[in-house]
Short mmCIF file of C-alpha atoms in Angstrom, two decimals:
data_model
loop_
_atom_site.label_atom_id
_atom_site.label_comp_id
_atom_site.label_asym_id
_atom_site.label_seq_id
_atom_site.Cartn_x
_atom_site.Cartn_y
_atom_site.Cartn_z
CA MET R 1 7.18 -63.74 60.49
CA PRO R 2 7.95 -60.33 62.34
CA TYR R 3 10.55 -60.30 59.39
CA PHE R 4 7.95 -59.89 56.41
CA ALA R 5 5.43 -58.01 58.04
CA LYS R 6 8.66 -55.13 58.90
CA LEU R 7 8.57 -55.54 55.06
CA LEU R 8 5.11 -54.78 54.69
CA LEU R 9 5.15 -51.29 56.62
CA LEU R 10 8.21 -50.26 54.73
CA ILE R 11 6.78 -50.54 50.90
CA PHE R 12 3.81 -48.61 52.73
CA CYS R 13 6.21 -45.46 53.74
CA LEU R 14 7.53 -46.02 50.77
CA VAL R 15 3.73 -45.18 48.05
CA LEU R 16 3.42 -42.43 51.42
CA LEU R 17 5.89 -40.74 50.61
CA VAL R 18 6.13 -41.14 46.46
CA GLU R 19 1.79 -39.97 46.90
CA SER R 20 2.83 -36.92 49.64
CA ARG R 21 5.27 -35.93 46.82
CA LYS R 22 2.91 -35.79 43.40
CA HIS R 23 0.55 -34.23 46.13
CA ARG R 24 2.86 -31.40 46.57
CA ARG R 25 4.14 -30.72 42.85
CA ARG R 26 0.46 -30.66 41.72
CA ARG R 27 0.14 -28.14 43.89
CA TRP R 28 3.00 -26.58 42.96
CA THR R 29 2.10 -26.34 39.43
CA SER R 30 -1.45 -25.16 40.22
CA HIS R 31 -0.06 -22.35 41.65
CA LEU R 32 2.28 -21.12 38.67
CA ASP R 33 -0.59 -21.74 36.17
CA VAL R 34 -2.15 -19.62 39.09
CA GLN R 35 0.38 -16.39 38.81
CA ARG R 36 0.49 -16.82 34.96
CA ALA R 37 -3.38 -16.18 34.72
CA SER R 38 -2.77 -13.58 36.58
CA HIS R 39 -0.16 -11.97 35.08
CA ILE R 40 -2.15 -12.41 31.80
CA PHE R 41 -5.36 -11.13 32.62
CA LYS R 42 -3.30 -8.01 34.15
CA LYS R 43 -1.58 -7.30 31.22
CA ASN R 44 -5.09 -7.48 29.05
CA ARG R 45 -7.43 -6.07 31.61
CA ASP R 46 -11.00 -5.64 30.00
CA LEU R 47 -11.10 -2.11 30.58
CA THR R 48 -15.00 -1.70 30.86
CA LYS R 49 -14.63 -3.52 34.07
CA ALA R 50 -11.62 -1.20 35.65
CA TRP R 51 -13.85 2.21 35.38
CA LYS R 52 -15.75 2.52 38.13
CA GLY R 53 -19.56 3.19 36.65
CA LYS R 54 -21.25 4.32 33.08
CA THR R 55 -19.83 5.80 30.59
CA GLU R 56 -21.49 8.48 30.56
CA GLN R 57 -19.98 8.91 33.74
CA LEU R 58 -16.54 8.68 31.80
CA LEU R 59 -17.02 11.01 29.70
CA ARG R 60 -19.54 13.14 32.50
CA VAL R 61 -22.49 13.36 30.27
CA ASP R 62 -24.32 14.00 33.34
CA GLU R 63 -22.36 17.25 34.40
CA HIS R 64 -22.67 19.54 31.83
CA ASP R 65 -25.91 20.83 29.44
CA PHE R 66 -24.98 19.46 26.09
CA THR R 67 -28.42 20.88 24.68
CA MET R 68 -26.03 24.15 24.34
CA ARG R 69 -23.63 23.75 21.78
CA PRO R 70 -19.49 23.43 23.12
CA ALA R 71 -17.83 27.16 23.79
CA PHE R 72 -21.62 28.59 23.64
CA GLY R 73 -21.14 32.51 23.64
CA GLY R 74 -16.99 32.31 22.64
CA PRO R 75 -16.48 32.70 19.09
CA ALA R 76 -18.36 30.63 16.01
CA ILE R 77 -17.07 26.60 16.74
CA PRO R 78 -15.36 24.98 13.76
CA VAL R 79 -16.88 21.64 12.52
CA GLY R 80 -14.72 20.64 9.56
CA VAL R 81 -16.77 17.47 7.46
CA ASP R 82 -15.60 15.50 4.37
CA VAL R 83 -17.49 13.11 2.15
CA GLN R 84 -17.01 10.14 0.62
CA VAL R 85 -19.38 8.94 -2.43
CA GLU R 86 -20.44 5.59 -2.28
CA SER R 87 -22.82 5.64 -4.88
CA LEU R 88 -24.53 7.69 -7.46
CA ASP R 89 -27.89 5.48 -7.74
CA SER R 90 -30.06 7.03 -10.41
CA ILE R 91 -30.53 10.28 -12.36
CA SER R 92 -34.17 11.20 -13.02
CA GLU R 93 -35.00 14.02 -16.08
CA VAL R 94 -38.31 14.01 -15.37
CA ASP R 95 -38.37 15.04 -11.78
CA MET R 96 -35.43 16.58 -12.17
CA ASP R 97 -33.62 14.95 -9.69
CA PHE R 98 -30.81 12.59 -8.12
CA THR R 99 -29.93 10.07 -5.68
CA MET R 100 -26.59 9.26 -4.21
CA THR R 101 -24.98 7.51 -1.13
CA LEU R 102 -22.46 8.71 1.07
CA TYR R 103 -20.21 8.45 3.89
CA LEU R 104 -20.88 12.06 5.69
CA ARG R 105 -18.80 13.33 8.73
CA HIS R 106 -17.49 15.80 11.13
CA TYR R 107 -14.90 17.00 13.32
CA TRP R 108 -15.13 19.43 16.24
CA LYS R 109 -13.93 19.77 19.77
CA ASP R 110 -16.20 19.32 22.93
CA GLU R 111 -14.20 20.34 26.01
CA ARG R 112 -16.70 18.61 27.95
CA LEU R 113 -16.00 15.38 26.49
CA SER R 114 -12.77 15.07 26.92
CA PHE R 115 -11.48 11.84 29.30
CA PRO R 116 -8.17 11.10 31.40
CA SER R 117 -6.26 8.30 29.77
CA THR R 118 -2.62 6.86 30.01
CA ASN R 119 -2.27 5.10 26.25
CA ASN R 120 -3.68 8.53 24.34
CA LYS R 121 -6.39 5.75 22.74
CA SER R 122 -10.28 7.17 20.97
CA MET R 123 -12.73 6.32 22.43
CA THR R 124 -15.72 4.75 19.43
CA PHE R 125 -19.68 4.50 20.32
CA ASP R 126 -22.37 3.80 17.86
CA GLY R 127 -25.53 6.23 17.56
CA ARG R 128 -26.39 5.41 21.54
CA LEU R 129 -23.98 8.00 22.74
CA VAL R 130 -25.21 10.32 19.81
CA LYS R 131 -29.01 11.05 21.72
CA LYS R 132 -27.04 12.72 24.22
CA ILE R 133 -24.62 15.20 23.86
CA TRP R 134 -23.75 17.12 20.95
CA VAL R 135 -23.64 16.79 17.42
CA PRO R 136 -23.87 19.79 14.17
CA ASP R 137 -27.34 20.58 13.04
CA VAL R 138 -26.47 19.33 9.97
CA PHE R 139 -28.80 18.92 7.43
CA PHE R 140 -28.88 18.52 2.91
CA VAL R 141 -30.80 21.80 1.02
CA HIS R 142 -33.60 21.11 -1.55
CA SER R 143 -33.11 17.51 -0.65
CA LYS R 144 -36.11 15.60 -1.89
CA ARG R 145 -35.89 13.25 0.51
CA SER R 146 -33.41 11.09 2.77
CA PHE R 147 -32.53 8.65 5.50
CA ILE R 148 -29.00 6.84 7.56
CA HIS R 149 -29.18 3.64 7.01
CA ASP R 150 -29.81 1.03 10.07
CA THR R 151 -29.34 -2.25 8.94
CA THR R 152 -28.36 -4.34 11.04
CA THR R 153 -28.55 -1.12 13.52
CA ASP R 154 -27.99 2.46 12.77
CA ASN R 155 -24.42 3.49 10.74
CA ILE R 156 -23.08 6.20 12.84
CA MET R 157 -20.12 5.82 14.44
CA LEU R 158 -18.84 8.09 17.62
CA ARG R 159 -15.16 8.45 17.80
CA VAL R 160 -14.40 10.77 20.82
CA PHE R 161 -10.73 11.81 21.49
CA PRO R 162 -8.77 12.27 25.68
CA ASP R 163 -8.40 15.75 24.09
CA GLY R 164 -12.13 16.37 23.56
CA HIS R 165 -11.92 15.90 19.68
CA VAL R 166 -14.97 14.47 18.29
CA LEU R 167 -15.59 12.44 14.79
CA TYR R 168 -19.08 11.75 13.71
CA SER R 169 -19.96 9.23 10.04
CA MET R 170 -22.62 8.40 9.00
CA ARG R 171 -24.21 6.43 6.16
CA VAL R 172 -27.05 8.54 4.63
CA THR R 173 -28.43 8.24 1.08
CA VAL R 174 -30.00 11.32 0.14
CA THR R 175 -32.44 12.03 -2.99
CA ALA R 176 -31.86 16.16 -3.92
CA MET R 177 -33.16 18.21 -6.52
CA CYS R 178 -31.02 19.24 -9.61
CA ASN R 179 -31.80 22.47 -11.56
CA MET R 180 -31.57 20.27 -15.05
CA ASP R 181 -31.01 22.76 -18.36
CA PHE R 182 -32.39 20.58 -21.90
CA SER R 183 -31.29 23.56 -24.94
CA HIS R 184 -28.95 20.80 -26.21
CA PHE R 185 -30.68 17.51 -25.17
CA PRO R 186 -29.03 14.42 -26.07
CA LEU R 187 -25.89 16.49 -26.65
CA ASP R 188 -26.14 17.77 -23.44
CA SER R 189 -24.29 18.27 -20.05
CA GLN R 190 -25.53 18.94 -16.50
CA THR R 191 -24.38 19.53 -13.05
CA CYS R 192 -25.67 18.64 -10.20
CA SER R 193 -24.88 19.96 -6.36
CA LEU R 194 -25.49 18.52 -3.31
CA GLU R 195 -25.78 21.31 -0.74
CA LEU R 196 -25.07 20.64 3.50
CA GLU R 197 -26.00 23.68 5.83
CA SER R 198 -26.17 23.88 9.69
CA TYR R 199 -29.83 23.84 10.20
CA ALA R 200 -30.27 26.65 13.50
CA TYR R 201 -26.83 28.07 14.16
CA THR R 202 -25.28 30.74 12.05
CA ASP R 203 -22.00 31.97 10.82
CA GLU R 204 -21.95 33.51 14.20
CA ASP R 205 -22.04 30.23 15.86
CA LEU R 206 -20.94 27.76 13.54
CA MET R 207 -18.48 27.51 10.61
CA LEU R 208 -19.21 24.52 8.40
CA TYR R 209 -15.64 24.27 6.08
CA TRP R 210 -14.24 20.99 4.35
CA LYS R 211 -11.50 19.39 6.32
CA ASN R 212 -9.04 19.30 3.39
CA GLY R 213 -10.73 21.32 0.19
CA ASN R 214 -11.21 19.49 -2.90
CA GLU R 215 -9.23 16.32 -0.85
CA SER R 216 -12.12 16.08 1.59
CA LEU R 217 -14.69 14.80 -0.83
CA LYS R 218 -13.72 11.22 -2.33
CA THR R 219 -15.59 8.81 -4.67
CA ASP R 220 -15.62 5.30 -5.22
CA GLU R 221 -13.65 4.50 -9.07
CA LYS R 222 -16.63 2.23 -9.53
CA ILE R 223 -19.09 4.26 -9.44
CA SER R 224 -20.66 5.05 -13.19
CA LEU R 225 -23.79 5.19 -14.62
CA SER R 226 -26.34 4.13 -17.76
CA GLN R 227 -26.51 7.34 -19.27
CA PHE R 228 -24.20 9.43 -18.42
CA LEU R 229 -20.40 9.60 -18.25
CA ILE R 230 -19.10 11.26 -14.84
CA GLN R 231 -16.26 14.08 -15.85
CA LYS R 232 -15.80 15.02 -12.79
CA PHE R 233 -16.57 16.51 -8.30
CA HIS R 234 -15.11 19.36 -6.49
CA THR R 235 -16.13 21.47 -3.31
CA THR R 236 -17.01 24.41 -2.93
CA SER R 237 -18.83 26.04 0.17
CA ARG R 238 -19.95 29.78 0.35
CA LEU R 239 -22.65 32.04 2.56
CA ALA R 240 -26.14 31.88 2.58
CA PHE R 241 -28.25 34.30 3.27
CA TYR R 242 -31.83 34.31 5.31
CA SER R 243 -33.71 37.04 5.12
CA SER R 244 -35.88 36.30 8.86
CA THR R 245 -32.36 34.55 10.85
CA GLY R 246 -29.30 35.20 9.19
CA TRP R 247 -26.28 34.06 7.40
CA TYR R 248 -25.59 30.46 7.16
CA ASN R 249 -21.84 28.66 5.75
CA ARG R 250 -22.98 26.02 2.97
CA LEU R 251 -21.36 23.45 1.72
CA TYR R 252 -21.42 22.49 -2.21
CA ILE R 253 -20.65 19.12 -3.79
CA ASN R 254 -20.76 19.70 -7.39
CA PHE R 255 -19.97 17.29 -10.00
CA THR R 256 -20.93 17.18 -13.55
CA LEU R 257 -22.18 14.20 -15.88
CA ARG R 258 -21.75 14.06 -20.14
CA ARG R 259 -24.69 11.97 -21.34
CA HIS R 260 -23.94 9.25 -23.31
CA ILE R 261 -24.98 9.50 -27.28
CA PHE R 262 -24.81 6.23 -28.50
CA PHE R 263 -28.18 5.21 -26.92
CA PHE R 264 -30.14 8.12 -28.40
CA LEU R 265 -28.03 7.54 -32.00
CA LEU R 266 -29.40 3.83 -31.89
CA GLN R 267 -33.12 4.74 -30.95
CA THR R 268 -33.42 8.14 -32.24
CA TYR R 269 -31.14 9.98 -34.85
CA PHE R 270 -31.22 6.80 -36.87
CA PRO R 271 -34.62 5.45 -37.54
CA ALA R 272 -35.20 9.73 -37.87
CA THR R 273 -32.78 10.30 -40.78
CA LEU R 274 -33.89 6.50 -42.07
CA MET R 275 -37.21 7.97 -41.99
CA VAL R 276 -36.08 11.35 -44.42
CA MET R 277 -34.36 9.04 -46.64
CA LEU R 278 -37.31 6.26 -47.35
CA SER R 279 -39.24 9.29 -48.36
CA TRP R 280 -36.36 10.24 -51.19
CA VAL R 281 -37.90 6.50 -52.99
CA SER R 282 -41.16 8.46 -54.11
CA PHE R 283 -39.00 10.53 -56.31
CA TRP R 284 -38.05 7.55 -58.56
CA ILE R 285 -41.35 5.62 -58.39
CA ASP R 286 -43.99 6.47 -61.01
CA ARG R 287 -46.00 9.19 -60.64
CA ARG R 288 -48.88 7.44 -62.26
CA ALA R 289 -48.35 4.84 -58.88
CA VAL R 290 -50.67 6.43 -56.59
CA PRO R 291 -51.61 4.15 -54.43
CA ALA R 292 -47.29 3.09 -53.67
CA ARG R 293 -46.82 7.32 -54.46
CA VAL R 294 -49.10 8.18 -51.40
CA SER R 295 -48.46 4.84 -48.99
CA LEU R 296 -44.85 5.51 -48.29
CA GLY R 297 -45.05 9.21 -47.85
CA ILE R 298 -48.02 8.04 -44.71
CA THR R 299 -46.14 5.32 -43.44
CA THR R 300 -43.22 7.53 -43.22
CA VAL R 301 -45.28 10.42 -41.23
CA LEU R 302 -46.63 8.67 -39.13
CA THR R 303 -43.31 6.40 -37.95
CA MET R 304 -42.00 10.19 -37.65
CA SER R 305 -45.03 10.75 -35.47
CA THR R 306 -44.04 8.37 -33.32
CA ILE R 307 -40.45 8.75 -33.27
CA ILE R 308 -41.35 12.80 -31.71
CA THR R 309 -43.88 10.90 -29.11
CA GLY R 310 -41.66 8.78 -28.17
CA VAL R 311 -38.82 10.96 -27.13
CA ASN R 312 -41.41 13.73 -25.62
CA ALA R 313 -42.32 10.66 -23.54
CA SER R 314 -39.20 10.46 -21.74
CA MET R 315 -38.28 14.03 -21.19
CA PRO R 316 -40.47 16.86 -18.67
CA ARG R 317 -42.93 19.23 -19.98
CA VAL R 318 -40.19 21.63 -20.68
CA SER R 319 -41.64 25.37 -22.69
CA TYR R 320 -38.15 25.65 -24.49
CA ILE R 321 -37.13 24.16 -27.56
CA LYS R 322 -34.38 20.74 -26.95
CA ALA R 323 -31.78 19.99 -29.53
CA VAL R 324 -33.60 16.40 -30.33
CA ASP R 325 -37.21 18.58 -31.38
CA ILE R 326 -34.59 21.01 -34.14
CA TYR R 327 -33.71 17.30 -35.62
CA LEU R 328 -36.68 15.53 -35.37
CA TRP R 329 -39.15 18.31 -36.89
CA VAL R 330 -36.92 19.55 -39.09
CA SER R 331 -36.92 15.21 -40.66
CA PHE R 332 -40.74 15.86 -39.84
CA VAL R 333 -40.61 18.36 -42.25
CA PHE R 334 -38.51 17.07 -44.82
CA VAL R 335 -40.86 13.82 -44.82
CA PHE R 336 -43.77 16.09 -44.86
CA LEU R 337 -42.71 17.76 -47.85
CA SER R 338 -41.94 14.57 -50.75
CA VAL R 339 -45.45 13.87 -49.73
CA LEU R 340 -46.66 17.73 -50.46
CA GLU R 341 -44.25 17.01 -54.12
CA TYR R 342 -45.95 14.15 -55.55
CA ALA R 343 -49.21 16.72 -54.28
CA ALA R 344 -47.57 18.95 -56.51
CA VAL R 345 -46.80 16.41 -59.32
CA ASN R 346 -50.23 14.42 -60.10
CA TYR R 347 -52.38 18.04 -59.92
CA LEU R 348 -49.63 19.03 -62.42
CA THR R 349 -50.03 16.02 -64.20
CA THR R 350 -53.98 16.92 -64.26
CA VAL R 351 -53.94 19.99 -65.66
CA GLN R 352 -51.48 19.27 -68.34
CA GLU R 353 -53.75 16.63 -69.16
CA ARG R 354 -56.75 18.39 -69.00
CA LYS R 355 -54.87 20.90 -71.29
CA GLU R 356 -54.66 18.35 -74.21
CA ARG R 357 -57.51 16.40 -74.07
CA LYS R 358 -58.84 19.98 -74.91
CA LEU R 359 -57.01 20.09 -77.15
CA ARG R 360 -57.53 16.71 -79.24
CA GLU R 361 -61.24 18.05 -79.38
CA ARG R 362 -59.94 20.76 -80.68
CA PHE R 363 -59.58 19.04 -84.12
CA SER R 364 -61.39 17.63 -86.59
CA CYS R 365 -58.47 15.19 -88.00
CA SER R 366 -58.38 13.21 -84.62
CA CYS R 367 -62.74 12.53 -85.07
CA GLY R 368 -61.64 10.37 -87.78
CA MET R 369 -59.07 7.85 -85.19
CA PRO R 370 -60.49 5.29 -83.59
CA HIS R 371 -61.78 6.52 -79.81
CA SER R 372 -59.12 3.63 -78.36
CA LYS R 373 -55.94 4.50 -80.14
CA THR R 374 -56.49 7.92 -78.63
CA MET R 375 -56.69 6.53 -75.44
CA MET R 376 -53.35 4.28 -76.23
CA LEU R 377 -51.58 7.37 -76.93
CA ASP R 378 -53.05 9.26 -73.96
CA GLY R 379 -51.58 6.24 -71.72
CA ASN R 380 -48.41 4.50 -73.60
CA TYR R 381 -46.39 7.68 -74.58
CA SER R 382 -44.42 10.52 -73.05
CA GLU R 383 -43.76 14.00 -72.36
CA SER R 384 -39.99 13.61 -73.82
CA ASP R 385 -41.67 11.92 -76.39
CA ALA R 386 -44.65 14.44 -77.36
CA ASN R 387 -41.82 17.50 -76.79
CA SER R 388 -39.51 15.73 -79.20
CA LEU R 389 -42.11 16.23 -82.00
CA ALA R 390 -43.55 19.49 -80.74
CA GLY R 391 -40.54 21.29 -83.29
CA TYR R 392 -41.62 19.19 -86.30
CA THR R 393 -44.58 19.61 -89.17
CA ARG R 394 -46.72 17.75 -90.40
CA ASN R 395 -44.43 16.90 -93.17
CA GLN R 396 -41.71 15.64 -91.50
CA MET R 397 -43.66 12.68 -89.27
CA GLY R 398 -44.24 11.31 -92.59
CA PRO R 399 -47.38 10.23 -94.47
CA GLU R 400 -50.36 9.66 -92.32
CA GLU R 401 -50.83 5.87 -92.99
CA GLU R 402 -47.66 4.58 -91.80
CA LYS R 403 -48.15 7.40 -88.33
CA PRO R 404 -51.66 7.48 -87.30
CA GLU R 405 -51.41 7.68 -84.43
CA LYS R 406 -48.74 10.70 -83.16
CA MET R 407 -50.55 12.97 -85.12
CA VAL R 408 -52.73 14.25 -82.14
CA VAL R 409 -49.37 14.56 -79.96
CA HIS R 410 -48.55 16.67 -83.02
CA LEU R 411 -50.90 18.81 -83.54
CA ALA R 412 -51.83 19.70 -79.50
CA MET R 413 -47.83 20.03 -78.99
CA SER R 414 -47.65 22.13 -82.55
CA ASN R 415 -50.02 24.80 -81.04
CA GLU R 416 -48.40 24.50 -77.78
CA SER R 417 -45.53 25.54 -79.28
CA ASN R 418 -46.97 28.33 -81.54
CA SER R 419 -48.69 30.27 -78.53
CA SER R 420 -45.30 29.45 -76.45
CA ARG R 421 -42.44 30.30 -78.81
CA LYS R 422 -45.52 34.43 -78.90
CA ARG R 423 -44.39 34.46 -76.04
CA GLY R 424 -41.01 34.33 -76.26
CA LEU R 425 -38.26 32.01 -75.61
CA LYS R 426 -38.14 32.94 -71.99
CA GLY R 427 -41.42 31.94 -71.60
CA HIS R 428 -41.48 29.17 -73.73
CA VAL R 429 -38.34 26.97 -71.31
CA GLY R 430 -40.68 28.07 -68.57
CA LEU R 431 -43.50 26.72 -69.23
CA ARG R 432 -41.96 23.73 -70.80
CA ILE R 433 -41.06 22.58 -66.89
CA ILE R 434 -44.16 23.28 -65.16
CA GLN R 435 -45.36 21.01 -68.06
CA ASN R 436 -42.83 18.30 -67.18
CA THR R 437 -43.62 16.62 -64.40
CA HIS R 438 -41.18 14.46 -64.54
CA ALA R 439 -38.76 17.55 -63.80
CA ILE R 440 -39.78 17.55 -60.34
CA ASP R 441 -38.68 14.43 -59.11
CA LYS R 442 -35.38 15.01 -61.36
CA TYR R 443 -35.08 18.22 -59.11
CA SER R 444 -35.88 16.84 -56.28
CA ARG R 445 -33.55 14.12 -56.51
CA LEU R 446 -30.88 16.45 -56.28
CA ILE R 447 -32.68 19.08 -53.77
CA PHE R 448 -33.67 17.15 -50.83
CA PRO R 449 -30.97 14.84 -50.19
CA GLY R 450 -28.54 18.15 -50.72
CA THR R 451 -30.79 20.39 -47.82
CA TYR R 452 -30.66 17.45 -45.91
CA ILE R 453 -27.49 16.86 -45.38
CA PHE R 454 -26.75 20.24 -44.95
CA PHE R 455 -28.80 21.08 -42.70
CA ASN R 456 -27.19 17.63 -40.38
CA LEU R 457 -23.71 19.86 -41.07
CA ILE R 458 -24.45 22.78 -39.72
CA TYR R 459 -27.16 20.35 -36.75
CA TRP R 460 -23.94 18.70 -35.90
CA LEU R 461 -21.59 21.82 -35.39
CA VAL R 462 -23.67 23.59 -33.26
CA PHE R 463 -24.70 20.68 -30.69
CA SER R 464 -21.84 18.57 -30.86
#
């Protein structure tokens, strides 16, 4: 029995020894973990906890008067500017303005914001610190509307370097005025500019300049407009003078736009040209078809009026003539002249018929002819038939009983030919051209298209 008790005591001691070793091992492992964690913490410690006090105290914001510009009383502080154009949103001809979204960045040095740093790294802040330090008061000249984007927060960034250099960036959308010249519209090119200037500081206090010249202006390759082709962006700078305040540095973002002509070819030029060509169809319609020729002429005139009204409705009411106005109004004149041409044809036809009626009443030989024959003669025989009979006598035409229906024509034209011979050969030819109304239509078929083609050649050579 004592032997069994000794065995149990020995087993109990062994168990205690094993558990104590396990406990020591756990404590040693925990100690190593703590050392490793402290080493990692020291390596990647949170810098905000290492700084004693607020950021304003680190930058010594409270120790300086930031209502004054840096180096006040000394030379003008240079402020570099660069711009990245994100989008050119719209161009309005009616309001004469454009809308642009851009990233505007300023670079300057303010030694009051310098801070000690072992790694020479910069500090980046949002817009909350901007209200507590000095920043350039740059504004957009001739701006109608502008705003800084604030979704989801204010799109403002401030980056301060240990030596006091500052980068101030913001995302802005601005609508500015653009003086456009529409004398060549729609074959025009427009040059617009966005102007930047300090509002309060003259060139003696603040010197604005493009940080890298033309390289200071960057544009997105995806920028495109529906009506314009963006030809180029470039920068310029000059001094602006105000009589009350003095000279200021002004920076310009210039861009040139070339209008796409294809839209206006489809919507304006082609319809106007087709209306002019449609008005020429009346020259091939019989002059006796009064409803057809009149309705065709009135329709083309009204259509041209509608095209002119539609074009001017989308344009500002400028006091000078545009290129499209010249084309549309010349086309309108061609259409209107085609209507006047038929008015002249109809009038001369009426005058000729009246003269023939008086001539028939003078000759007693026409009294013996039935009235129905005389009316049929007026409606069925053309001037070419009558002119072909003007040089023949009654005997040459044949017996009266064979062709009685041509007797009145022979007598009437014979009388006219005798009177024309008395005036001379030249007067006879002129009388036949005037009396032959078909000749007016015949000449119009050549004169109208030829003149219009010549006008188009001159127009496109001058304005394109």
